Amino acid sequence: MGLFEAIGIAGSGLTAERVRMDVTAENLANADTTKAAGGLPYQRQEVELKQAGEEGFSSALSGAIKQAESGPPAGGVEVTGVVSDATPDQQVYDPGSPEADAQGYVKMPNISTVTEMTDLISESQSYQSDVTAMQTAKSMFTATLGVLK
Amino acid sequence: MIVPAIGGLAGGLSERVTNGVTGQTGSSPAAGAEGVGGLESTAGLGGASGVGGAGASAGTAGLGGPGGAGGVEGTGGVEGGAGGSGGGSGSFGSELSEAISSLEGTQLSADSAAQSLAAGTAKDPESAVVTVEDAQMAMDMAAQLRTKAAEAAQSIFQTQV
């Protein structure tokens, strides 16, 4: 990336927020799904984010040297994976349902629509702020080029 | 040694501008190759004038070249002769060719990103946007540097003798 580091970093943020948005949409769509993988209720999915960069001793050492020379390393954010939320399923009393157990309870996914909606807002705002960071970096660069005119 | 930059950069720029006008993504690699080729020929000319040590021969070569860019290259030859360093492929030249080839790289990846975006095969639209922005900004900077170098050449041409 070199010259335009900030734009690449903001871009990685955009990608991460889009993946989060995908997962939230999946959660919302499956809020009432009682038959997911293995015949169990759908389990809420969450995105794991990580600061981008290499792992291991040698890269940590060279990173520290680099940091001493020219400021902190910058690589943006990356998605390491999508994991299941381990919260127990909700038990809803609905004896008329064909999926009710002997006591009349139906196992529903561990999804709260309110949580998903607030996640949605947070993702949208983060995406916006990444776009703003990208635009600001670009206008800074353009302003610098304007000096040459 | 700034002046030879103009010829090479101008060659590369005009190719890219033509590219942009026609919007032909397919023709881009050939155009890029020509741009780099132009730069190499400039370096070769500088080397020749450095060995010859005479501005006149370089000037003739410049006149023989097609159009205004050739004239600028000739002036580059004069500068090389005055410097007397000889080596046309000096560190500045290699720096410049590196910069041009990286510019070329950004343009090509922007091309392929735009193409995959248009074809609907892009898995990650954000990075396509970043790539295109990158290419545009690198292009802007190269254009500004070219303008600045052209201004410097103009002020040399206007020297009263």
Tab-separated table of C-alpha atoms in Angstrom:
chain	number	residue	atom	x	y	z
A	1	MET	CA	0.000	0.000	0.000
A	2	GLY	CA	2.825	2.348	0.877
A	3	LEU	CA	1.680	5.889	0.256
A	4	PHE	CA	-1.983	5.421	0.843
A	5	GLU	CA	-1.947	3.299	3.981
A	6	ALA	CA	-4.989	4.956	5.549
A	7	ILE	CA	-7.202	4.117	2.610
A	8	GLY	CA	-6.265	0.450	2.735
A	9	ILE	CA	-6.870	0.307	6.466
A	10	ALA	CA	-10.259	1.947	6.124
A	11	GLY	CA	-10.988	-0.521	3.344
A	12	SER	CA	-10.249	-3.457	5.621
A	13	GLY	CA	-12.695	-1.932	8.113
A	14	LEU	CA	-15.324	-1.755	5.398
A	15	THR	CA	-14.847	-5.418	4.583
A	16	ALA	CA	-15.081	-6.402	8.243
A	17	GLU	CA	-18.264	-4.413	8.770
A	18	ARG	CA	-19.812	-5.929	5.671
A	19	VAL	CA	-19.109	-9.434	6.993
A	20	ARG	CA	-20.672	-8.461	10.327
A	21	MET	CA	-23.679	-7.166	8.428
A	22	ASP	CA	-23.962	-10.469	6.555
A	23	VAL	CA	-23.893	-12.425	9.794
A	24	THR	CA	-26.448	-10.168	11.467
A	25	ALA	CA	-28.758	-10.556	8.492
A	26	GLU	CA	-28.356	-14.324	8.777
A	27	ASN	CA	-29.217	-14.162	12.484
A	28	LEU	CA	-32.300	-12.050	11.850
A	29	ALA	CA	-33.465	-14.293	9.040
A	30	ASN	CA	-33.123	-17.359	11.284
A	31	ALA	CA	-34.617	-15.833	14.407
A	32	ASP	CA	-37.441	-18.380	14.319
A	33	THR	CA	-35.636	-21.326	12.747
A	34	THR	CA	-36.168	-24.425	14.865
A	35	LYS	CA	-34.480	-26.841	12.483
A	36	ALA	CA	-30.909	-25.944	11.659
A	37	ALA	CA	-27.839	-28.163	11.408
A	38	GLY	CA	-28.397	-31.508	13.161
A	39	GLY	CA	-32.102	-30.822	13.634
A	40	LEU	CA	-31.335	-28.429	16.490
A	41	PRO	CA	-32.533	-24.831	16.693
A	42	TYR	CA	-30.409	-22.267	14.886
A	43	GLN	CA	-27.560	-20.894	16.963
A	44	ARG	CA	-26.693	-17.224	16.869
A	45	GLN	CA	-23.489	-16.492	14.914
A	46	GLU	CA	-20.912	-13.908	15.822
A	47	VAL	CA	-17.943	-12.472	13.909
A	48	GLU	CA	-14.488	-12.530	15.408
A	49	LEU	CA	-12.302	-9.591	14.460
A	50	LYS	CA	-8.560	-9.306	14.847
A	51	GLN	CA	-6.008	-6.606	14.184
A	52	ALA	CA	-4.326	-7.523	10.910
A	53	GLY	CA	-0.695	-8.572	10.987
A	54	GLU	CA	1.530	-11.583	11.219
A	55	GLU	CA	1.801	-13.771	14.266
A	56	GLY	CA	4.806	-15.519	15.754
A	57	PHE	CA	7.990	-14.496	17.489
A	58	SER	CA	10.037	-13.316	14.522
A	59	SER	CA	7.269	-11.133	13.174
A	60	ALA	CA	6.631	-9.747	16.663
A	61	LEU	CA	10.325	-8.893	16.950
A	62	SER	CA	10.552	-7.283	13.536
A	63	GLY	CA	7.296	-5.475	14.283
A	64	ALA	CA	8.787	-4.067	17.478
A	65	ILE	CA	11.903	-2.928	15.618
A	66	LYS	CA	9.773	-1.364	12.920
A	67	GLN	CA	7.695	0.353	15.555
A	68	ALA	CA	10.793	1.838	17.128
A	69	GLU	CA	11.854	3.110	13.720
A	70	SER	CA	8.696	4.411	12.176
A	71	GLY	CA	5.700	4.365	14.470
A	72	PRO	CA	3.177	1.616	15.138
A	73	PRO	CA	2.538	-1.043	12.487
A	74	ALA	CA	-0.693	-0.582	10.631
A	75	GLY	CA	-2.554	-3.280	8.764
A	76	GLY	CA	-6.201	-2.701	9.536
A	77	VAL	CA	-8.609	-5.343	10.725
A	78	GLU	CA	-9.382	-8.816	9.524
A	79	VAL	CA	-12.119	-11.352	10.117
A	80	THR	CA	-10.704	-14.478	11.741
A	81	GLY	CA	-13.916	-16.428	11.702
A	82	VAL	CA	-17.588	-16.745	12.463
A	83	VAL	CA	-18.372	-18.525	15.736
A	84	SER	CA	-21.559	-19.735	17.376
A	85	ASP	CA	-22.988	-17.993	20.395
A	86	ALA	CA	-23.047	-20.554	23.242
A	87	THR	CA	-26.042	-19.002	25.023
A	88	PRO	CA	-28.677	-21.711	25.702
A	89	ASP	CA	-31.718	-21.941	23.459
A	90	GLN	CA	-34.907	-20.205	24.490
A	91	GLN	CA	-37.722	-22.411	25.790
A	92	VAL	CA	-41.086	-21.201	24.596
A	93	TYR	CA	-44.295	-22.738	25.968
A	94	ASP	CA	-46.401	-23.707	22.977
A	95	PRO	CA	-48.111	-27.073	23.558
A	96	GLY	CA	-49.963	-26.870	20.227
A	97	SER	CA	-46.755	-26.858	18.193
A	98	PRO	CA	-45.770	-30.106	16.464
A	99	GLU	CA	-42.248	-29.561	17.791
A	100	ALA	CA	-43.284	-29.266	21.432
A	101	ASP	CA	-41.766	-31.723	23.895
A	102	ALA	CA	-43.708	-33.683	26.536
A	103	GLN	CA	-43.987	-30.621	28.776
A	104	GLY	CA	-45.227	-28.431	25.902
A	105	TYR	CA	-42.043	-26.431	25.395
A	106	VAL	CA	-40.500	-25.627	22.020
A	107	LYS	CA	-36.780	-24.873	21.708
A	108	MET	CA	-36.275	-21.597	19.862
A	109	PRO	CA	-32.995	-20.022	18.695
A	110	ASN	CA	-30.977	-17.978	21.185
A	111	ILE	CA	-31.594	-14.803	19.200
A	112	SER	CA	-32.944	-11.558	20.540
A	113	THR	CA	-34.214	-9.406	17.705
A	114	VAL	CA	-33.510	-6.287	19.720
A	115	THR	CA	-29.828	-7.220	20.079
A	116	GLU	CA	-29.578	-7.906	16.375
A	117	MET	CA	-31.161	-4.576	15.510
A	118	THR	CA	-28.766	-2.665	17.740
A	119	ASP	CA	-25.891	-4.615	16.173
A	120	LEU	CA	-27.219	-3.534	12.817
A	121	ILE	CA	-27.079	0.102	13.869
A	122	SER	CA	-23.555	-0.275	15.202
A	123	GLU	CA	-22.385	-1.933	11.980
A	124	SER	CA	-23.949	0.725	9.832
A	125	GLN	CA	-22.336	3.485	11.889
A	126	SER	CA	-18.926	1.803	11.813
A	127	TYR	CA	-19.185	1.414	8.064
A	128	GLN	CA	-20.009	5.092	7.745
A	129	SER	CA	-17.056	6.101	9.891
A	130	ASP	CA	-14.724	3.929	7.792
A	131	VAL	CA	-16.015	5.590	4.643
A	132	THR	CA	-15.459	8.982	6.253
A	133	ALA	CA	-11.916	8.036	7.223
A	134	MET	CA	-11.269	6.965	3.655
A	135	GLN	CA	-12.669	10.188	2.217
A	136	THR	CA	-10.716	12.290	4.695
A	137	ALA	CA	-7.465	10.514	3.848
A	138	LYS	CA	-8.139	11.069	0.191
A	139	SER	CA	-8.902	14.758	0.611
A	140	MET	CA	-5.722	15.167	2.676
A	141	PHE	CA	-3.704	13.616	-0.106
A	142	THR	CA	-5.467	15.723	-2.738
A	143	ALA	CA	-4.781	18.853	-0.693
A	144	THR	CA	-1.090	17.949	-0.587
A	145	LEU	CA	-1.082	17.521	-4.347
A	146	GLY	CA	-2.744	20.908	-4.604
A	147	VAL	CA	0.435	22.440	-3.234
A	148	LEU	CA	2.180	21.404	-6.462
A	149	LYS	CA	-0.323	23.279	-8.632
B	1	MET	CA	18.492	14.871	-14.687
B	2	ILE	CA	14.931	15.943	-13.974
B	3	VAL	CA	14.207	16.766	-17.570
B	4	PRO	CA	14.417	13.240	-19.042
B	5	ALA	CA	11.637	12.375	-16.662
B	6	ILE	CA	9.264	14.459	-18.715
B	7	GLY	CA	9.603	12.431	-21.867
B	8	GLY	CA	9.044	9.109	-20.196
B	9	LEU	CA	6.276	10.349	-17.951
B	10	ALA	CA	4.577	12.179	-20.766
B	11	GLY	CA	4.709	9.052	-22.893
B	12	GLY	CA	3.192	6.975	-20.123
B	13	LEU	CA	0.606	9.624	-19.320
B	14	SER	CA	-0.576	10.096	-22.865
B	15	GLU	CA	-0.978	6.343	-23.192
B	16	ARG	CA	-3.060	6.271	-20.070
B	17	VAL	CA	-5.130	9.250	-21.088
B	18	THR	CA	-5.859	7.585	-24.410
B	19	ASN	CA	-6.767	4.467	-22.498
B	20	GLY	CA	-9.126	6.388	-20.268
B	21	VAL	CA	-10.824	8.029	-23.236
B	22	THR	CA	-11.422	4.846	-25.143
B	23	GLY	CA	-12.207	2.913	-21.994
B	24	GLN	CA	-10.556	-0.178	-23.423
B	25	THR	CA	-9.431	-2.293	-20.527
B	26	GLY	CA	-8.135	-4.924	-22.889
B	27	SER	CA	-5.605	-2.628	-24.524
B	28	SER	CA	-4.061	-1.564	-21.236
B	29	PRO	CA	-1.130	-3.997	-20.945
B	30	ALA	CA	0.162	-3.084	-24.385
B	31	ALA	CA	-0.124	0.618	-23.554
B	32	GLY	CA	1.731	0.121	-20.300
B	33	ALA	CA	4.519	-1.705	-22.060
B	34	GLU	CA	4.861	1.185	-24.463
B	35	GLY	CA	5.020	3.673	-21.617
B	36	VAL	CA	7.861	1.794	-19.958
B	37	GLY	CA	9.536	1.393	-23.307
B	38	GLY	CA	9.474	5.152	-23.780
B	39	LEU	CA	11.213	5.610	-20.461
B	40	GLU	CA	13.916	3.113	-21.346
B	41	SER	CA	14.632	4.833	-24.624
B	42	THR	CA	15.015	8.106	-22.738
B	43	ALA	CA	17.540	6.524	-20.428
B	44	GLY	CA	19.416	5.138	-23.401
B	45	LEU	CA	19.603	8.571	-24.967
B	46	GLY	CA	20.953	10.078	-21.782
B	47	GLY	CA	23.630	7.422	-21.668
B	48	ALA	CA	24.667	8.075	-25.224
B	49	SER	CA	25.013	11.792	-24.646
B	50	GLY	CA	26.943	11.165	-21.471
B	51	VAL	CA	29.490	9.049	-23.297
B	52	GLY	CA	29.690	11.446	-26.208
B	53	GLY	CA	29.903	14.383	-23.879
B	54	ALA	CA	28.465	16.617	-26.615
B	55	GLY	CA	25.090	18.262	-26.450
B	56	ALA	CA	24.924	18.622	-30.217
B	57	SER	CA	24.640	14.933	-30.971
B	58	ALA	CA	21.963	14.492	-28.375
B	59	GLY	CA	20.167	17.470	-29.818
B	60	THR	CA	20.170	15.888	-33.228
B	61	ALA	CA	18.753	12.744	-31.774
B	62	GLY	CA	16.088	14.841	-30.152
B	63	LEU	CA	15.142	16.450	-33.447
B	64	GLY	CA	15.002	13.047	-35.064
B	65	GLY	CA	12.502	11.927	-32.452
B	66	PRO	CA	8.806	12.278	-33.174
B	67	GLY	CA	7.330	15.537	-31.892
B	68	GLY	CA	7.775	17.665	-28.814
B	69	ALA	CA	8.662	14.811	-26.483
B	70	GLY	CA	11.749	14.144	-28.586
B	71	GLY	CA	12.846	17.735	-28.118
B	72	VAL	CA	12.566	17.424	-24.393
B	73	GLU	CA	14.656	14.271	-24.462
B	74	GLY	CA	17.318	16.132	-26.393
B	75	THR	CA	17.530	18.701	-23.640
B	76	GLY	CA	17.938	15.837	-21.233
B	77	GLY	CA	20.944	14.763	-23.241
B	78	VAL	CA	22.461	18.233	-22.876
B	79	GLU	CA	22.014	18.059	-19.126
B	80	GLY	CA	23.630	14.647	-19.033
B	81	GLY	CA	26.596	15.965	-21.002
B	82	ALA	CA	26.996	18.927	-18.669
B	83	GLY	CA	26.903	16.678	-15.668
B	84	GLY	CA	29.504	14.469	-17.252
B	85	SER	CA	28.536	11.592	-15.002
B	86	GLY	CA	28.063	9.364	-18.037
B	87	GLY	CA	25.762	6.647	-16.713
B	88	GLY	CA	22.366	7.244	-18.269
B	89	SER	CA	20.815	4.576	-16.057
B	90	GLY	CA	21.701	6.380	-12.840
B	91	SER	CA	19.880	5.987	-9.555
B	92	PHE	CA	17.303	8.606	-10.471
B	93	GLY	CA	16.485	6.749	-13.653
B	94	SER	CA	15.989	3.465	-11.860
B	95	GLU	CA	13.931	5.177	-9.171
B	96	LEU	CA	11.768	6.702	-11.832
B	97	SER	CA	11.298	3.484	-13.756
B	98	GLU	CA	10.386	1.773	-10.511
B	99	ALA	CA	7.823	4.468	-9.802
B	100	ILE	CA	6.407	4.154	-13.293
B	101	SER	CA	6.148	0.392	-13.073
B	102	SER	CA	4.402	0.600	-9.710
B	103	LEU	CA	2.028	3.131	-11.244
B	104	GLU	CA	1.489	0.647	-14.019
B	105	GLY	CA	0.790	-2.055	-11.438
B	106	THR	CA	-1.853	0.016	-9.666
B	107	GLN	CA	-3.513	0.828	-12.970
B	108	LEU	CA	-3.610	-2.805	-14.024
B	109	SER	CA	-5.028	-4.022	-10.722
B	110	ALA	CA	-7.606	-1.230	-10.838
B	111	ASP	CA	-8.509	-2.405	-14.307
B	112	SER	CA	-9.035	-5.999	-13.221
B	113	ALA	CA	-10.912	-4.894	-10.093
B	114	ALA	CA	-13.268	-2.735	-12.143
B	115	GLN	CA	-13.747	-5.564	-14.578
B	116	SER	CA	-14.623	-8.099	-11.901
B	117	LEU	CA	-16.946	-5.535	-10.309
B	118	ALA	CA	-18.721	-5.012	-13.618
B	119	ALA	CA	-18.879	-8.741	-14.322
B	120	GLY	CA	-20.346	-9.388	-10.894
B	121	THR	CA	-17.568	-11.763	-9.902
B	122	ALA	CA	-16.103	-9.443	-7.254
B	123	LYS	CA	-16.212	-11.120	-3.861
B	124	ASP	CA	-15.109	-7.979	-2.052
B	125	PRO	CA	-16.399	-4.716	-3.538
B	126	GLU	CA	-14.650	-2.639	-0.878
B	127	SER	CA	-11.188	-3.743	-1.885
B	128	ALA	CA	-12.076	-3.071	-5.516
B	129	VAL	CA	-12.979	0.473	-4.523
B	130	VAL	CA	-9.740	0.810	-2.566
B	131	THR	CA	-7.733	-0.455	-5.534
B	132	VAL	CA	-9.354	1.990	-7.913
B	133	GLU	CA	-8.863	4.873	-5.483
B	134	ASP	CA	-5.239	3.873	-5.084
B	135	ALA	CA	-4.692	3.900	-8.812
B	136	GLN	CA	-6.389	7.242	-9.191
B	137	MET	CA	-4.303	8.864	-6.485
B	138	ALA	CA	-1.055	7.431	-7.820
B	139	MET	CA	-2.043	8.713	-11.235
B	140	ASP	CA	-2.841	12.173	-9.849
B	141	MET	CA	0.510	12.346	-8.155
B	142	ALA	CA	2.404	11.279	-11.259
B	143	ALA	CA	0.492	13.837	-13.314
B	144	GLN	CA	1.337	16.584	-10.835
B	145	LEU	CA	5.008	15.631	-10.841
B	146	ARG	CA	4.999	15.657	-14.614
B	147	THR	CA	3.403	19.116	-14.671
B	148	LYS	CA	5.985	20.379	-12.239
B	149	ALA	CA	8.854	18.934	-14.251
B	150	ALA	CA	7.390	20.433	-17.436
B	151	GLU	CA	7.235	23.842	-15.757
B	152	ALA	CA	10.869	23.528	-14.774
B	153	ALA	CA	11.784	22.653	-18.354
B	154	GLN	CA	9.800	25.633	-19.625
B	155	SER	CA	11.654	27.996	-17.339
B	156	ILE	CA	14.936	26.581	-18.654
B	157	PHE	CA	13.794	27.072	-22.251
B	158	GLN	CA	12.945	30.701	-21.539
B	159	THR	CA	16.469	31.514	-20.383
B	160	GLN	CA	17.723	34.676	-22.095
B	161	VAL	CA	21.017	34.179	-23.883
